Every structure is written in structure tokens, then in C-alpha cells.
Amino acid sequence: MTKSLKELILAAEFAAIIAVLSQFTIPLGIIPLTGQTFAIGLTATFLGKRTGTVAVFIYLLLGLIGLPVFSGMTSGIGVLFGPTGGYLIGFIFQTLLIGWLIEKWGENYPQAFIANLLGSVIALIFGTFWLKISGGLSIQTAFLSGFVPFLLPELIKGTAAAYLGILLRKRLHLITHSTIASPKK
């Protein structure tokens, strides 16, 4: 099996993991608290920048073509233009940043934790600005409803994603050695 086929299979598996964890939802106003961001952090931490981003693209494409993979079993282009669309787009940049930082800094918990927190902030910024635009809200209202309530949950999910992602990378290193980019030590 070629390296690119292995990467594509891993990306598809993680797209499915993102879809499943997206269904763990706690309503919190117009933007729900979901397992989606934990799954994105885990994907980026474990798979790295390239394969992780492919996994997120697969997940988004599945939702855009109508499979109910977004939170609350939703799908379609309407979700992308709805209040949560900015977060979905932000997931791409969250994955790129987390993967890039971990590949640059190496496989260790403190740096993975920082990378996950920075990645979460990126997704929250995208989501908050899109919430402002799509909802016609003031920046203050969008910030107070789309950013602030998610800081503590993102801290918790980012910590868990960093820990589990690095643990899996280290434990499964022999299996995935030729598939996932090896970061600098």
C-alpha cells in the first residue's frame, strides 16, 4: 500500500471520528457546545498538518453534499452560511495551525497543548466574525455569544486532544511511521 493511500485511509477514518463526535452536542444559545472541536484537535495532533487537513476537508465535503455529519445531524450548504459556518471554515485553519506547530516543535505534551489552544482560538475567531456577519450582530454581542462562552470548554478539549493525540502518536508510531510526518525532535 502506498504512503498516499495510507494517508487517505487515515484521513477518511478521522473524518468519520469528527462526524461521530460532532453529534455530542450541548445547546448553548445559537452556537452549541460540541465534541467537534475536540475531534478537530485530536485529528490535527495525531495526523499532522497535511493528512489532518485532508480529514477536515473530507468531513466538510460530506456535510456539504448532504450527509448529516454536522452537529445536530445537520448538513448542506445552508449550514455553511448559517451561524455556525464560520466555525466550520475555521476548522481548516485550526487544523493547519495545530499540525504545523506540532510538526515544527515536535511530539511533546506542552507544545501540543499550546498548539491546540492557539488552533482553538483561530476557529473561535473565524466563528465569531461569521456570527457577526450572518446574524447582523455587533462585534461585542458576537464576541460575548460566540467566543467567551467557549474559552473554558476549548481549554478542556484542547488539553484532552493534545494529551490523547500525542499519546496515540507515540504508541502507534511503529504502525504509522511511514504515514504521518515525523516532527523534529
mmCIF file of C-alpha atoms in Angstrom, residues 25-86:
data_model
loop_
_atom_site.group_PDB
_atom_site.id
_atom_site.type_symbol
_atom_site.label_atom_id
_atom_site.label_comp_id
_atom_site.label_asym_id
_atom_site.label_seq_id
_atom_site.Cartn_x
_atom_site.Cartn_y
_atom_site.Cartn_z
ATOM 1 C CA THR A 25 -23.953 18.462 21.498
ATOM 2 C CA ILE A 26 -24.967 20.678 24.396
ATOM 3 C CA PRO A 27 -27.272 23.538 23.346
ATOM 4 C CA LEU A 28 -25.740 26.852 24.393
ATOM 5 C CA GLY A 29 -27.746 29.565 22.658
ATOM 6 C CA ILE A 30 -27.374 29.858 18.907
ATOM 7 C CA ILE A 31 -23.959 28.155 18.928
ATOM 8 C CA PRO A 32 -23.936 24.695 20.567
ATOM 9 C CA LEU A 33 -21.068 23.179 22.522
ATOM 10 C CA THR A 34 -19.973 20.075 20.603
ATOM 11 C CA GLY A 35 -17.381 17.328 20.522
ATOM 12 C CA GLN A 36 -16.420 18.617 17.078
ATOM 13 C CA THR A 37 -13.584 20.833 18.254
ATOM 14 C CA PHE A 38 -12.099 18.054 20.386
ATOM 15 C CA ALA A 39 -12.157 15.817 17.297
ATOM 16 C CA ILE A 40 -10.520 18.523 15.173
ATOM 17 C CA GLY A 41 -7.730 18.987 17.743
ATOM 18 C CA LEU A 42 -7.206 15.240 18.034
ATOM 19 C CA THR A 43 -7.113 14.878 14.253
ATOM 20 C CA ALA A 44 -4.565 17.667 13.816
ATOM 21 C CA THR A 45 -2.413 16.463 16.726
ATOM 22 C CA PHE A 46 -2.348 12.848 15.585
ATOM 23 C CA LEU A 47 -2.299 13.167 11.797
ATOM 24 C CA GLY A 48 -0.342 16.393 11.400
ATOM 25 C CA LYS A 49 -0.888 19.312 9.063
ATOM 26 C CA ARG A 50 -1.287 17.620 5.693
ATOM 27 C CA THR A 51 -3.311 14.480 6.469
ATOM 28 C CA GLY A 52 -5.255 16.230 9.226
ATOM 29 C CA THR A 53 -6.373 18.972 6.852
ATOM 30 C CA VAL A 54 -7.431 16.376 4.290
ATOM 31 C CA ALA A 55 -9.540 14.712 7.015
ATOM 32 C CA VAL A 56 -11.256 18.022 7.811
ATOM 33 C CA PHE A 57 -11.907 18.678 4.101
ATOM 34 C CA ILE A 58 -13.453 15.210 3.757
ATOM 35 C CA TYR A 59 -15.657 15.880 6.782
ATOM 36 C CA LEU A 60 -16.792 19.246 5.410
ATOM 37 C CA LEU A 61 -17.440 17.815 1.931
ATOM 38 C CA LEU A 62 -19.546 15.008 3.410
ATOM 39 C CA GLY A 63 -21.665 17.589 5.182
ATOM 40 C CA LEU A 64 -21.923 19.855 2.162
ATOM 41 C CA ILE A 65 -23.181 17.051 -0.108
ATOM 42 C CA GLY A 66 -25.963 16.274 2.350
ATOM 43 C CA LEU A 67 -24.739 13.619 4.758
ATOM 44 C CA PRO A 68 -25.856 14.579 8.297
ATOM 45 C CA VAL A 69 -22.377 14.863 9.806
ATOM 46 C CA PHE A 70 -22.506 18.374 11.259
ATOM 47 C CA SER A 71 -23.658 18.909 14.839
ATOM 48 C CA GLY A 72 -27.291 18.023 15.460
ATOM 49 C CA MET A 73 -27.282 15.667 12.438
ATOM 50 C CA THR A 74 -27.414 18.646 10.064
ATOM 51 C CA SER A 75 -25.910 19.037 6.617
ATOM 52 C CA GLY A 76 -25.974 21.101 3.466
ATOM 53 C CA ILE A 77 -24.671 24.401 2.232
ATOM 54 C CA GLY A 78 -27.205 26.234 4.414
ATOM 55 C CA VAL A 79 -25.235 25.200 7.497
ATOM 56 C CA LEU A 80 -22.124 26.766 5.997
ATOM 57 C CA PHE A 81 -23.963 30.068 5.585
ATOM 58 C CA GLY A 82 -25.740 29.781 8.946
ATOM 59 C CA PRO A 83 -24.473 30.991 12.322
ATOM 60 C CA THR A 84 -22.022 28.081 12.764
ATOM 61 C CA GLY A 85 -20.478 28.283 9.276
ATOM 62 C CA GLY A 86 -17.511 30.362 10.385
#
